[in-house]
PDB file of C-alpha atoms in Angstrom:
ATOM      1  CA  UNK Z  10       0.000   0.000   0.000  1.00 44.00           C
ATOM      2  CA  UNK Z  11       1.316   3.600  -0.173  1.00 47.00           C
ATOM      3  CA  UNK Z  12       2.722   5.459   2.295  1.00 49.00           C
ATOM      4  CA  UNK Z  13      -0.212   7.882   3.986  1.00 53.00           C
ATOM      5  CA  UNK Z  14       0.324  11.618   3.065  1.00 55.00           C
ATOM      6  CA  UNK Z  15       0.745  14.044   6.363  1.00 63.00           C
ATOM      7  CA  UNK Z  16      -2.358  15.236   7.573  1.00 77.00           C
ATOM      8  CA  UNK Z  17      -2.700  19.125   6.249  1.00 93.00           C
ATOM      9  CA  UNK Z  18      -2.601  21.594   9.404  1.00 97.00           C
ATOM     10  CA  UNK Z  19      -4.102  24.936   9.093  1.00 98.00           C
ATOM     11  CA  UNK Z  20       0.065  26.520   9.089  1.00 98.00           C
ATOM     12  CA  UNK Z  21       1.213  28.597   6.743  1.00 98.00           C
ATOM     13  CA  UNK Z  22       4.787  28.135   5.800  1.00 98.00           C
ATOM     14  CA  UNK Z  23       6.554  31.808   5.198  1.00 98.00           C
ATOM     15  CA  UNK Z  24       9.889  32.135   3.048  1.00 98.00           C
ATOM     16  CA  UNK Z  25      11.938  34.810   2.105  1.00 97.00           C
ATOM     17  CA  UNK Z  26      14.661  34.665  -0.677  1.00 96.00           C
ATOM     18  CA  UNK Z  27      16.139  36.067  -3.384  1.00 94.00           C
ATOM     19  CA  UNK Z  28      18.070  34.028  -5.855  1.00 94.00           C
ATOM     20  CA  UNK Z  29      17.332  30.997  -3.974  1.00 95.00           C
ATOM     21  CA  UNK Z  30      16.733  28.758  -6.667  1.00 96.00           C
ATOM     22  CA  UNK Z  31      19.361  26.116  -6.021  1.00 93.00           C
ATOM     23  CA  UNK Z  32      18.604  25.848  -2.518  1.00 94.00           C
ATOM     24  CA  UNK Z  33      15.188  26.671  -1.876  1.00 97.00           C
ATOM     25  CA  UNK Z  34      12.620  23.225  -2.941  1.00 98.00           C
ATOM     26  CA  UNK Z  35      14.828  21.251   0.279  1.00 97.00           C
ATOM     27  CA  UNK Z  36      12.995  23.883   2.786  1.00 98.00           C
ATOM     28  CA  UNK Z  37       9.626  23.377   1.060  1.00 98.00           C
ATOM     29  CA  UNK Z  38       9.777  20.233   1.149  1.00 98.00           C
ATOM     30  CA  UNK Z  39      10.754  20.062   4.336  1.00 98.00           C
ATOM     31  CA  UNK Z  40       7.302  20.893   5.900  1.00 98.00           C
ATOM     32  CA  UNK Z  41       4.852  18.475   3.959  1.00 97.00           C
ATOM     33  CA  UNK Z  42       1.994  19.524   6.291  1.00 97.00           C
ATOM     34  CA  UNK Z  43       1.946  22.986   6.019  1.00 98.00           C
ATOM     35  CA  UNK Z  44      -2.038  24.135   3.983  1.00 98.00           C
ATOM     36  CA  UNK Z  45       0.161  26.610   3.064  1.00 98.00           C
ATOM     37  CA  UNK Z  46       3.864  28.235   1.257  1.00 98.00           C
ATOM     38  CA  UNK Z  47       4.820  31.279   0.673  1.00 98.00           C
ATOM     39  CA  UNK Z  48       7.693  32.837  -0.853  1.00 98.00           C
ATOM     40  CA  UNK Z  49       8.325  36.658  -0.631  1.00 98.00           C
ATOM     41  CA  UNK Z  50      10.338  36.935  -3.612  1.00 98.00           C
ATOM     42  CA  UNK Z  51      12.850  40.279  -3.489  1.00 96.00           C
ATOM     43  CA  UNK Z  52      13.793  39.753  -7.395  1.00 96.00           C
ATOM     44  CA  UNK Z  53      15.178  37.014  -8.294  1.00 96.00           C
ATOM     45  CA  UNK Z  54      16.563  36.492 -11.744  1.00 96.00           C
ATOM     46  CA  UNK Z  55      17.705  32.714 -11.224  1.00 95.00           C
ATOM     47  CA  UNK Z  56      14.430  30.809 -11.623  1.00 96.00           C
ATOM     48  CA  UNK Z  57      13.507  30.683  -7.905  1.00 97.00           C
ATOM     49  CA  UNK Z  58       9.811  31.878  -8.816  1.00 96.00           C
ATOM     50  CA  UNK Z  59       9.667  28.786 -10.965  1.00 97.00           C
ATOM     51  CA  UNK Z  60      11.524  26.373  -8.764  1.00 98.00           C
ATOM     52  CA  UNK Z  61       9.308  27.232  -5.831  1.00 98.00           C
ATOM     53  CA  UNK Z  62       5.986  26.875  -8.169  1.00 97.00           C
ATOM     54  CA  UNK Z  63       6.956  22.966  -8.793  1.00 97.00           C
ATOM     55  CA  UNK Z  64       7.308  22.627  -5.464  1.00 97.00           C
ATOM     56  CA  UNK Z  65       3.720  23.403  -4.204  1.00 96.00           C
ATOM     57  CA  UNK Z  66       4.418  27.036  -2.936  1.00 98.00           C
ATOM     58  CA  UNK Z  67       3.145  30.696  -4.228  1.00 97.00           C
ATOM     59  CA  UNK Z  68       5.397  33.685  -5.058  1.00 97.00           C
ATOM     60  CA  UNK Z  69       5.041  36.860  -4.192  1.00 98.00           C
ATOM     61  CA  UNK Z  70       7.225  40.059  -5.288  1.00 97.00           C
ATOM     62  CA  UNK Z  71       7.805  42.685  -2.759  1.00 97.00           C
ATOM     63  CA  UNK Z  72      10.767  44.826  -2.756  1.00 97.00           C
ATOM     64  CA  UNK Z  73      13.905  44.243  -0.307  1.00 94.00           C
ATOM     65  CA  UNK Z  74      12.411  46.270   2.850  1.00 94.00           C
ATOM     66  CA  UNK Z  75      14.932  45.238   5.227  1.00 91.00           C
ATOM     67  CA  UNK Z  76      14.653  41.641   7.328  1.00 92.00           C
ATOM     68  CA  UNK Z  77      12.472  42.699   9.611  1.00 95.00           C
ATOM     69  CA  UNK Z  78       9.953  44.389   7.572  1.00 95.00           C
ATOM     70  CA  UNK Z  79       9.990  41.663   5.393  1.00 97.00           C
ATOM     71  CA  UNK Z  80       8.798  38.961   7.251  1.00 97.00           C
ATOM     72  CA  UNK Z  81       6.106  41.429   8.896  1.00 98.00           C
ATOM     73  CA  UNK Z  82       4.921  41.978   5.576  1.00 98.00           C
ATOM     74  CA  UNK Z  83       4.880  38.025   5.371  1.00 98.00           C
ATOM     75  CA  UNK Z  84       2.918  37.376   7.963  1.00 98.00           C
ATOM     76  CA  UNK Z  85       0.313  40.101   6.129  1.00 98.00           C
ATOM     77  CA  UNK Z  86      -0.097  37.790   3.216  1.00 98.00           C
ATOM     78  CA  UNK Z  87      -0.543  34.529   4.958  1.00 98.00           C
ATOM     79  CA  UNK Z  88      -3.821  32.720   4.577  1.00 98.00           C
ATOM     80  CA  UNK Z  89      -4.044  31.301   8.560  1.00 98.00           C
ATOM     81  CA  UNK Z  90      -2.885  32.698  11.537  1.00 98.00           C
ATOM     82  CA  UNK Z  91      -0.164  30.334  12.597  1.00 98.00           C
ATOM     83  CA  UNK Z  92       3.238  31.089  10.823  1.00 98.00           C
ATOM     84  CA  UNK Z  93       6.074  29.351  10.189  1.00 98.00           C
ATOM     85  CA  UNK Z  94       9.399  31.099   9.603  1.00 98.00           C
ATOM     86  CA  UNK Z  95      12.168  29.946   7.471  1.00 98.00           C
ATOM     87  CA  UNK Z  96      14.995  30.671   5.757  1.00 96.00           C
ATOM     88  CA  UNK Z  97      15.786  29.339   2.539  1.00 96.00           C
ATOM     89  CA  UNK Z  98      19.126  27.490   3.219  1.00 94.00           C
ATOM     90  CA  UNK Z  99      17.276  25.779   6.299  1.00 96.00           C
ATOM     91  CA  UNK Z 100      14.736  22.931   6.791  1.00 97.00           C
ATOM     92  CA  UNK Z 101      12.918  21.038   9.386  1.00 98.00           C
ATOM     93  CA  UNK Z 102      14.886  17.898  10.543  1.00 97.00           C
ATOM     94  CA  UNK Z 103      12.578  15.034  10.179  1.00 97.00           C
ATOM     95  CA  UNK Z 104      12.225  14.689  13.786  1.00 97.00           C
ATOM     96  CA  UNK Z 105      10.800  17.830  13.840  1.00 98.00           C
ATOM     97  CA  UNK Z 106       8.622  17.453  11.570  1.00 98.00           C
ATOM     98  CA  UNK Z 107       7.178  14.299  13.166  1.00 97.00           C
ATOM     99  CA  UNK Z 108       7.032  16.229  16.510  1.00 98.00           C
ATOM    100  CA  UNK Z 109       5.443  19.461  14.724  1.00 98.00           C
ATOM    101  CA  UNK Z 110       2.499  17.158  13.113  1.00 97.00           C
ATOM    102  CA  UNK Z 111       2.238  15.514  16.797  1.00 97.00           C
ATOM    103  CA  UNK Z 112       1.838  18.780  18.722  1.00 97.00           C
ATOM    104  CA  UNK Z 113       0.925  21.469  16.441  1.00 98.00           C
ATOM    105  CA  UNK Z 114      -3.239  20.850  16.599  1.00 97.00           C
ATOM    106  CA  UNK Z 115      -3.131  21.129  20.348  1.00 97.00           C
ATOM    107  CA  UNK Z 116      -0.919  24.268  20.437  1.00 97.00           C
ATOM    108  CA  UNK Z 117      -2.786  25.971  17.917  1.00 97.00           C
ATOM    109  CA  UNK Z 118      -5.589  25.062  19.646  1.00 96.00           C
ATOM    110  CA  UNK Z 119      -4.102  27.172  22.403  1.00 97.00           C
ATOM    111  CA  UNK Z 120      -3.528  30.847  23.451  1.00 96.00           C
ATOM    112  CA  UNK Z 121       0.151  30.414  23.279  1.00 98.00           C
ATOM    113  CA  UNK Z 122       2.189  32.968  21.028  1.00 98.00           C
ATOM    114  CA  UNK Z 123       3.958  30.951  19.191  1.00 98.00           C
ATOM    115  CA  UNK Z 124       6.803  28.828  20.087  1.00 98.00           C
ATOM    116  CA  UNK Z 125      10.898  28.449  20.569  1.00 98.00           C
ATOM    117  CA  UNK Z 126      12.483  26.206  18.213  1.00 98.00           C
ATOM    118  CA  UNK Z 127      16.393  24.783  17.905  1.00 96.00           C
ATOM    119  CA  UNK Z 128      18.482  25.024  15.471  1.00 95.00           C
ATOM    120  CA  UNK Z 129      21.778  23.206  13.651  1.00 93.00           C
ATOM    121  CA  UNK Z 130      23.907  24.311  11.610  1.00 91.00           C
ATOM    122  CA  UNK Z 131      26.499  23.431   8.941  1.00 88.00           C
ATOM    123  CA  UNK Z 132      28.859  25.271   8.638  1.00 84.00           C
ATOM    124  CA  UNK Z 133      31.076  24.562   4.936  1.00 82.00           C
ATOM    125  CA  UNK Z 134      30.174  21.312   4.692  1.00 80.00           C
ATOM    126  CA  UNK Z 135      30.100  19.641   8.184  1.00 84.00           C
ATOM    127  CA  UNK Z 136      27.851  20.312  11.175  1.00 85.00           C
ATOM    128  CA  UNK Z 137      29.575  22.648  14.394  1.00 87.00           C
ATOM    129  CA  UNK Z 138      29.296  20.331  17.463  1.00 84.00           C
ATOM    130  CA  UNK Z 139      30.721  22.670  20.097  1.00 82.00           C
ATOM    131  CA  UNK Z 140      30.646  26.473  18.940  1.00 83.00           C
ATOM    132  CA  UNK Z 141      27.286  27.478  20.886  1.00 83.00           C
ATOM    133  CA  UNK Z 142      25.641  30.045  18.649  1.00 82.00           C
ATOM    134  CA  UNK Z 143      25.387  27.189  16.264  1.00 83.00           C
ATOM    135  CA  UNK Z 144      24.835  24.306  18.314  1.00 82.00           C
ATOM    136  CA  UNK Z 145      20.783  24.174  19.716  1.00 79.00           C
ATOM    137  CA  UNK Z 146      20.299  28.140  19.149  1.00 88.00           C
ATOM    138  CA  UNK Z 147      16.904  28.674  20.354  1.00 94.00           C
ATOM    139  CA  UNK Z 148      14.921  30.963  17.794  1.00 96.00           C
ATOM    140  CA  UNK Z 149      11.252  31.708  17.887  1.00 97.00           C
ATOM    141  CA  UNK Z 150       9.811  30.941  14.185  1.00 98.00           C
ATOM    142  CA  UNK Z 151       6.779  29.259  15.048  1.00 98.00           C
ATOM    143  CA  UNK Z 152       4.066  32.256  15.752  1.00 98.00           C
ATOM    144  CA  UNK Z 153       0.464  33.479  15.579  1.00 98.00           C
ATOM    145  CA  UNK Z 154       0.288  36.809  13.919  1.00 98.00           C
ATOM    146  CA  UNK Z 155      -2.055  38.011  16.316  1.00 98.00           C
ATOM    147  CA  UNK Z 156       0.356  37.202  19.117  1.00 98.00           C
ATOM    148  CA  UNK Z 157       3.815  38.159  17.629  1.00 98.00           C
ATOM    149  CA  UNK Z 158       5.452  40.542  15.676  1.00 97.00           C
ATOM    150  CA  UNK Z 159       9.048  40.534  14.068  1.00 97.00           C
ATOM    151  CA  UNK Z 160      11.190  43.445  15.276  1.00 96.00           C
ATOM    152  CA  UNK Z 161      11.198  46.273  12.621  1.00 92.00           C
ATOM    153  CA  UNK Z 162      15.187  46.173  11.882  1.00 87.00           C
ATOM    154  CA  UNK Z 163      17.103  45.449   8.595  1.00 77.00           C
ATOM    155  CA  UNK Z 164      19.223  42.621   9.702  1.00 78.00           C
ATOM    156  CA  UNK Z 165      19.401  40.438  12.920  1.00 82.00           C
ATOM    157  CA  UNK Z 166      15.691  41.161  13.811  1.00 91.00           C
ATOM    158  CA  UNK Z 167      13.939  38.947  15.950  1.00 94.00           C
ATOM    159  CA  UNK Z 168      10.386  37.763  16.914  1.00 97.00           C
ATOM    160  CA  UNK Z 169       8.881  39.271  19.664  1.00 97.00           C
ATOM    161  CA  UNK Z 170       5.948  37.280  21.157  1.00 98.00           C
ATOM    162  CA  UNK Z 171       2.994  38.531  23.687  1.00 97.00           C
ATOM    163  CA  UNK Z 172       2.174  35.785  25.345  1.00 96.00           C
ATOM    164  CA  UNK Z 173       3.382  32.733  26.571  1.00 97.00           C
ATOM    165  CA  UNK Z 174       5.091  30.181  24.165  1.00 98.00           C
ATOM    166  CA  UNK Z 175       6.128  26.165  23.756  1.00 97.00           C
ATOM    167  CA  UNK Z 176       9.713  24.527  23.138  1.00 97.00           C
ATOM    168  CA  UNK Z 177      10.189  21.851  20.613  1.00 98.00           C
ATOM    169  CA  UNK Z 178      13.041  19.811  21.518  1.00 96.00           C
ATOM    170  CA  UNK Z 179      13.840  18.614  17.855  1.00 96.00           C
ATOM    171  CA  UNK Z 180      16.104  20.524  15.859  1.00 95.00           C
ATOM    172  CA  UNK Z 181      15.539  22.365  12.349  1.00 96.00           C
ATOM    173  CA  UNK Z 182      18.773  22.244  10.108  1.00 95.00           C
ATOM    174  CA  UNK Z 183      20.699  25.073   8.952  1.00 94.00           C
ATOM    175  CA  UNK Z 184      22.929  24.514   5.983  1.00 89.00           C
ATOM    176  CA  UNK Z 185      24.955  27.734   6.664  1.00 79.00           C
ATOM    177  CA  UNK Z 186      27.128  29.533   3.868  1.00 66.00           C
ATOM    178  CA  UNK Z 187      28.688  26.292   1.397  1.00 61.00           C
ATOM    179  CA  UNK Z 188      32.497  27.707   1.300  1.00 58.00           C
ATOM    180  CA  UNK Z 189      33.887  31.220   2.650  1.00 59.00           C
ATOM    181  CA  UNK Z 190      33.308  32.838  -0.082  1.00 56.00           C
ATOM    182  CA  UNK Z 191      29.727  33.260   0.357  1.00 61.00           C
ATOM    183  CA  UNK Z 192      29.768  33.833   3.620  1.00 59.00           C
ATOM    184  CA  UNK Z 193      31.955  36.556   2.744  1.00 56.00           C
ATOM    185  CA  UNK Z 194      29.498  37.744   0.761  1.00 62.00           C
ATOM    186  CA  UNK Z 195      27.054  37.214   3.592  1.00 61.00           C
ATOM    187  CA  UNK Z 196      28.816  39.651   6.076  1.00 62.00           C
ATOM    188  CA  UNK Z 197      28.813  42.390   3.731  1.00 61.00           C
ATOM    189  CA  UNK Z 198      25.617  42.494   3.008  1.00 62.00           C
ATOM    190  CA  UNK Z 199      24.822  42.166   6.868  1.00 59.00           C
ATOM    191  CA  UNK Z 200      27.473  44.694   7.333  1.00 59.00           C
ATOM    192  CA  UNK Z 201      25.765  47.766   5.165  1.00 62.00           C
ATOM    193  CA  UNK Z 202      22.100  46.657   6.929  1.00 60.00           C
ATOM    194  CA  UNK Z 203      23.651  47.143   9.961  1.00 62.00           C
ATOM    195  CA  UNK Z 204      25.577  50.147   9.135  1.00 60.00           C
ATOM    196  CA  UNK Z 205      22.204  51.613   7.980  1.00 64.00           C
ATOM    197  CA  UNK Z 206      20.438  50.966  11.022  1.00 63.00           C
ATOM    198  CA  UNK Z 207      22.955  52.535  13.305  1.00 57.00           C
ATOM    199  CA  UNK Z 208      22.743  55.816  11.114  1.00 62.00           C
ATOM    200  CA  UNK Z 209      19.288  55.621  11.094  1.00 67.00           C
ATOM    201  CA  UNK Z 210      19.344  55.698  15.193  1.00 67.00           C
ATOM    202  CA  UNK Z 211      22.168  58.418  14.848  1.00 65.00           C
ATOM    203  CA  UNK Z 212      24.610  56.049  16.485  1.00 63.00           C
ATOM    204  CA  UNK Z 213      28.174  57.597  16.038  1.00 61.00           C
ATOM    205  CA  UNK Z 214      31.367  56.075  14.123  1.00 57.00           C
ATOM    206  CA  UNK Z 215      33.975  55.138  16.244  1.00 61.00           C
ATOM    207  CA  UNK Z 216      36.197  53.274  14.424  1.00 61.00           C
ATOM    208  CA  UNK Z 217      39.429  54.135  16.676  1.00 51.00           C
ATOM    209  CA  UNK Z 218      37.656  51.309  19.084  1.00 64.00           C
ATOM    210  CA  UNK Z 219      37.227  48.735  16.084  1.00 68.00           C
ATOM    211  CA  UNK Z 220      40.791  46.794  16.811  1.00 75.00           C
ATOM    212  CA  UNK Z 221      39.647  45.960  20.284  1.00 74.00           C
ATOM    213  CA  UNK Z 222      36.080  45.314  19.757  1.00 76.00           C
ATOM    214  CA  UNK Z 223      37.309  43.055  17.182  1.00 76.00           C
ATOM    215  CA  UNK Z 224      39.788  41.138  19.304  1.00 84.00           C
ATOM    216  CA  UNK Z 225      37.280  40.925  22.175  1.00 85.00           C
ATOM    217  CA  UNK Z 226      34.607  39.376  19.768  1.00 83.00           C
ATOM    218  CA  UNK Z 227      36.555  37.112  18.621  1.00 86.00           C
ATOM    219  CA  UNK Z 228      38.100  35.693  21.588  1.00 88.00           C
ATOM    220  CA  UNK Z 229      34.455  35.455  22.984  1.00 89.00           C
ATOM    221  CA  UNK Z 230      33.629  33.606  20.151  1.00 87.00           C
ATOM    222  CA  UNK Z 231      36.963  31.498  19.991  1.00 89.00           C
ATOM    223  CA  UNK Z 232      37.088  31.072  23.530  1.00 91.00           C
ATOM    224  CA  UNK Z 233      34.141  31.328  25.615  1.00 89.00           C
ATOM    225  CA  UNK Z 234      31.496  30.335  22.735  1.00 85.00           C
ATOM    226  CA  UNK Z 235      34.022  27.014  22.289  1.00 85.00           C
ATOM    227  CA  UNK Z 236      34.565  27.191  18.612  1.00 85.00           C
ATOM    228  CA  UNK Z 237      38.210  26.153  19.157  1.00 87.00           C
ATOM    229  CA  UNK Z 238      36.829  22.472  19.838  1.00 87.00           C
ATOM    230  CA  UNK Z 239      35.759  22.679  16.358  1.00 85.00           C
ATOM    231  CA  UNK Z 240      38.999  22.979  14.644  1.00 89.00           C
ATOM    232  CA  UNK Z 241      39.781  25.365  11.623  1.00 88.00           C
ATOM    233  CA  UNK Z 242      35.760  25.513  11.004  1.00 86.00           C
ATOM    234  CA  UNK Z 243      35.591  27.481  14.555  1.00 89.00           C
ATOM    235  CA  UNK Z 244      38.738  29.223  14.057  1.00 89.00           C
ATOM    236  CA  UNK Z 245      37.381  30.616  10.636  1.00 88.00           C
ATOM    237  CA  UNK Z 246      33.552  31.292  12.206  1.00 84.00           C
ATOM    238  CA  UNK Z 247      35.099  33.446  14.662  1.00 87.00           C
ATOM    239  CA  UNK Z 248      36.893  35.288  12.776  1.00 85.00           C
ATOM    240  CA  UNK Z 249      34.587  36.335   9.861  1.00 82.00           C
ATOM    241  CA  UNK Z 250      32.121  37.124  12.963  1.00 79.00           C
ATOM    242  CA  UNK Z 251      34.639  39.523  14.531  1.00 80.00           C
ATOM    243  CA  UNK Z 252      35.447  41.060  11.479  1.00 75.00           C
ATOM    244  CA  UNK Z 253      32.030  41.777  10.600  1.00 69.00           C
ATOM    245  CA  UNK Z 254      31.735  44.223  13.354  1.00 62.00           C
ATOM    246  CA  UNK Z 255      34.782  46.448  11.575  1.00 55.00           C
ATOM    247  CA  UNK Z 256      33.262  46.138   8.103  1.00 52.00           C
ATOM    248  CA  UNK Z 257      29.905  47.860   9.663  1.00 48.00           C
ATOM    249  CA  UNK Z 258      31.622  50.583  11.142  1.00 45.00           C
ATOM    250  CA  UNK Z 259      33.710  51.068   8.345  1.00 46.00           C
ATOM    251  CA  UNK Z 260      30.355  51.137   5.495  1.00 44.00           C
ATOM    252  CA  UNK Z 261      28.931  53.627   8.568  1.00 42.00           C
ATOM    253  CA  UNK Z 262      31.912  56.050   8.003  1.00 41.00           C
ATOM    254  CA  UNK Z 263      32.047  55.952   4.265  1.00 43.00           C
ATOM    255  CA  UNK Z 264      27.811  56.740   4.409  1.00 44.00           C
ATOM    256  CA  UNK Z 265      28.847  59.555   6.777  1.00 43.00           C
ATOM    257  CA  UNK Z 266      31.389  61.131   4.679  1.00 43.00           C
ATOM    258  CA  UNK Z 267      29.018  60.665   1.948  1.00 47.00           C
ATOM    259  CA  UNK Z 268      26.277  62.510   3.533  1.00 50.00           C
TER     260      UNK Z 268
END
């Protein structure tokens, strides 16, 4: 006999991307009982829109507001209340999904928020098993839209919940960044959001202080976060995340000599 489909919950499945398309079907895919997919598409040009169309979801164009804004304006075009957030280079672990089809009717059933999830991540090819930020990170990405709201930043926003919310113990995956050239790529991009926001706030340059702040983040991470227990992957993690903090001050000044 065939295998029996995954009963459909009332969850709508929220993506954003932009020239996702060789990436993006594994995260669809990856939640077989969501009623719903979306993808808010920021322009691709790669074939994402048709990629995610064979692969059960719905597109929708809206121009890059910023990460935050983004998935607010998500959440907007959803068909049900109860949201799930992903990225495109992640996906629910199996035994997540098997515990989300288990819970999910009672907890939507409830007047919790939303809940915590835990994530894993790859890092260039091979998963981090000590370096904490990406070993069991607890996120919140599972939310009603009534009850939560994402933070209204361009990078490194966050979901804010009011009301009380749930744990799953299962982990999603997070297939983080292939080689170092794209996360290269990665922290510049997260570097001129970031520089942006600080102007925005009227946040001064300081870039005399960016030596030490970048020493001190990167023993924190090298050190105290562990990543030396995983090898030259940690060693490399910690240093592209110190030096991120130089390359937003430094896209702040050049915007401030600009201006």
């Amino acid at each position: 006999m065939p295998a029996a489909l995954p009963v459909t919950l009332p969850l709508t499945l929220l993506v954003i991307a932009r020239n996702e398309a060789p990436i993006i079907a594994r995260c669809l895919d990856s939640v077989p009982f969501a009623a719903e997919k979306i993808v808010i598409d920021s322009g691709s040009t790669d074939g994402t829109a048709e990629v995610v169309a064979r692969h059960g979801a719905r597109v929708i164009h809206q121009d890059w507001l910023g990460f935050g804004p983004q998935r607010n304006f998500g959440s907007t075009q959803a068909s049900h209340d109860w949201i799930l957030a992903l990225d495109a280079d992640e996906a629910l672990s199996a035994e997540l999904a098997d515990e989300m089809q288990r819970r999910l009717p009672q907890l939507m059933q409830s007047q919790s928020a939303g809940a915590i999830l835990r994530r894993q991540t790859w890092y260039m090819g091979a998963p981090m098993r000590w370096y904490r930020p990406m070993m069991g990170e607890r996120l919140g990405r599972l939310y009603h839209r009534g009850r939560a709201r994402w933070t209204d930043v361009r990078v490194h926003e966050s979901l804010r919940f009011d009301g009380p919310t749930e744990t799953f113990a299962r982990p999603f995956i997070h297939l983080n960044n292939p080689t170092l050239v794209h996360k290269h790529l990665k922290t510049l991009r997260y570097a001129e959001l970031k520089a942006r926001d600080w102007l925005d706030r009227g946040k001064p340059a300081q870039m005399w202080m960016t030596p030490f702040v970048h020493l001190a983040a990167f023993l924190k991470d090298y050190v105290l976060r562990l990543a030396f227990l995983d090898g030259w992957r940690g060693y490399v993690v910690s240093q592209v995340a110190a030096s991120s903090i130089w390359r937003s001050e430094e896209r702040r000044v050049g915007k401030e000599c600009r201006s």
